[in-house]
Amino acid sequence: TAGVTVTVQNLPTIDAGGDQTICLNDTVQLNAIGGVSYAWSPADSLSATNIADPLAWPTDSTQYVVTGTDANNCSSTDTINVFVNPLPTVDAGISTSVCLGDSAQLQATGADTYLWSPAGSLSNPNISNPFAFPTLNTTYTVIATDSNGCVNTDSVQVSINSLPTATVSNDTTICI
């Protein structure tokens, strides 16, 4: 008779981390632990597929699977979901024109908080509807943030109409 010793290795405990939520066009760093080598899929929207901590920039919510291999060449997998929130649909309103010295009320919609620039000629750059008091043609840009922390921008033009030039001629004598 002959005997053979068979050693059974435990599978590695691979952990891809907790699910992540990002805004469209943002990047998140994934981070797997528990192995000595890794293979991520799907490969698109990843900076690398064979490292523990690739960057991911999906355009839609995506489930990534990581296969981790330990020093004994045993493999196990884990998954992580990256949820992608859309950007807010921001509208800075329609372009307008005012006479020099007048004001125009701006009106942004589509988000929860707003920051307008340039701020110097605005009544309050931190609200959706500030009054603008420009002295030159000005393009106002609003940075708007929604409840998910996602940010988008839009712009509106306020043009200045010149004041009319009044002219007076010489005195004239008329009959009643």
XYZ file of C-alpha atoms in Angstrom, residues 6-174:
169
model
C -3.509 15.709 0.253
C -3.500 19.196 1.698
C -6.691 21.151 1.185
C -6.157 24.907 1.194
C -8.890 27.295 2.268
C -10.149 29.659 -0.392
C -8.994 33.233 0.110
C -11.473 35.734 1.501
C -11.587 38.401 -1.179
C -13.264 41.691 -0.264
C -14.047 44.288 -2.930
C -15.316 46.777 -0.350
C -18.704 48.397 0.038
C -20.859 49.649 -2.800
C -20.097 53.164 -4.064
C -22.224 55.982 -5.480
C -20.778 58.591 -7.825
C -22.027 61.303 -10.147
C -21.850 60.933 -13.915
C -18.328 61.796 -15.175
C -16.784 61.165 -11.725
C -14.182 58.549 -10.840
C -14.015 56.207 -7.863
C -11.106 54.075 -6.690
C -11.933 50.416 -6.109
C -9.904 48.518 -3.535
C -9.833 44.719 -3.204
C -8.051 42.918 -0.388
C -7.348 39.295 0.500
C -5.256 38.107 -2.457
C -1.857 38.534 -3.997
C -3.155 39.050 -7.537
C -6.447 40.305 -8.918
C -8.542 40.279 -12.082
C -11.430 42.755 -12.457
C -14.324 42.673 -14.915
C -15.905 44.226 -16.866
C -12.737 45.828 -18.145
C -14.265 48.905 -19.793
C -14.258 52.003 -17.601
C -11.386 50.652 -15.449
C -7.869 52.075 -15.373
C -6.456 48.529 -15.052
C -7.874 45.056 -14.552
C -4.936 43.338 -12.873
C -4.335 45.470 -9.774
C -6.030 45.662 -6.373
C -7.097 49.305 -6.675
C -8.122 50.397 -10.182
C -9.980 53.617 -10.909
C -13.517 53.209 -12.267
C -15.558 55.762 -14.242
C -18.718 54.006 -15.427
C -21.367 55.973 -17.286
C -24.133 53.720 -15.959
C -24.506 51.837 -12.699
C -22.173 48.834 -12.976
C -21.398 45.721 -10.972
C -17.678 44.914 -10.946
C -16.434 41.411 -10.132
C -12.943 40.878 -8.758
C -11.257 37.493 -8.696
C -8.495 37.342 -6.142
C -5.824 34.667 -6.089
C -3.733 33.859 -3.024
C -0.174 32.538 -2.675
C -1.459 28.941 -2.963
C -3.033 29.735 -6.351
C -6.518 29.417 -4.875
C -9.109 31.911 -6.132
C -12.298 33.479 -4.892
C -14.499 36.365 -6.063
C -16.402 39.322 -4.678
C -18.513 42.037 -6.286
C -18.976 45.763 -5.820
C -21.712 47.933 -7.269
C -20.920 51.431 -8.463
C -24.137 53.417 -8.758
C -24.060 56.421 -11.101
C -26.306 59.396 -10.384
C -27.147 61.659 -13.338
C -26.092 65.296 -13.378
C -28.820 67.817 -12.613
C -30.465 69.433 -15.629
C -29.590 73.060 -14.944
C -31.145 75.990 -16.781
C -29.794 79.505 -16.166
C -32.722 81.093 -17.990
C -32.868 83.110 -21.195
C -30.476 85.843 -22.221
C -31.782 89.348 -21.785
C -30.812 92.968 -22.258
C -31.265 95.968 -19.975
C -30.491 99.654 -20.131
C -27.343 100.846 -18.411
C -28.170 101.360 -14.723
C -31.091 98.902 -14.709
C -31.102 95.399 -13.278
C -32.151 91.997 -14.553
C -33.341 89.146 -12.362
C -31.603 85.873 -13.184
C -33.485 82.609 -12.669
C -31.774 79.211 -12.449
C -33.669 75.939 -12.068
C -32.889 72.244 -11.811
C -30.892 71.860 -8.581
C -30.880 72.518 -4.847
C -28.032 74.993 -4.379
C -26.596 77.607 -6.720
C -23.419 79.645 -7.032
C -23.326 82.409 -9.651
C -20.257 84.141 -11.081
C -19.037 86.755 -11.595
C -20.483 87.637 -8.205
C -19.480 91.322 -8.048
C -22.545 92.672 -9.841
C -25.098 90.326 -8.236
C -27.404 90.957 -5.286
C -26.648 87.474 -3.875
C -24.588 84.889 -5.807
C -25.820 81.998 -3.594
C -29.501 81.933 -4.578
C -31.323 80.734 -7.680
C -32.705 84.164 -8.623
C -30.316 87.049 -7.867
C -30.611 90.517 -9.364
C -27.790 91.426 -11.757
C -26.525 95.002 -12.039
C -23.982 94.770 -14.866
C -22.223 97.794 -16.337
C -20.940 95.837 -19.364
C -22.248 92.912 -21.395
C -21.790 90.016 -18.965
C -22.116 86.250 -19.158
C -23.226 84.863 -15.813
C -22.451 81.208 -15.078
C -24.287 79.225 -12.426
C -22.791 76.161 -10.752
C -25.727 74.119 -9.476
C -25.624 71.169 -7.076
C -28.426 68.650 -6.519
C -29.303 66.604 -3.428
C -26.879 63.836 -4.504
C -23.972 66.271 -4.604
C -23.856 66.136 -8.408
C -22.878 69.379 -10.136
C -23.685 70.921 -13.499
C -23.405 74.415 -14.992
C -25.224 76.720 -17.366
C -24.759 80.337 -18.485
C -26.894 83.309 -19.412
C -25.945 86.572 -21.154
C -27.084 89.995 -19.910
C -26.440 92.648 -22.555
C -26.368 96.386 -21.883
C -28.324 98.728 -24.125
C -26.742 102.171 -24.420
C -28.691 105.102 -23.090
C -29.961 107.411 -25.824
C -27.960 110.561 -26.466
C -30.110 113.667 -26.087
C -29.198 116.690 -28.193
C -30.464 120.204 -27.820
C -30.381 122.669 -30.708
C -30.015 126.447 -30.508
C -32.858 128.558 -29.136
C -35.578 129.349 -31.653
C -38.104 132.189 -31.723
C -41.644 131.482 -32.891
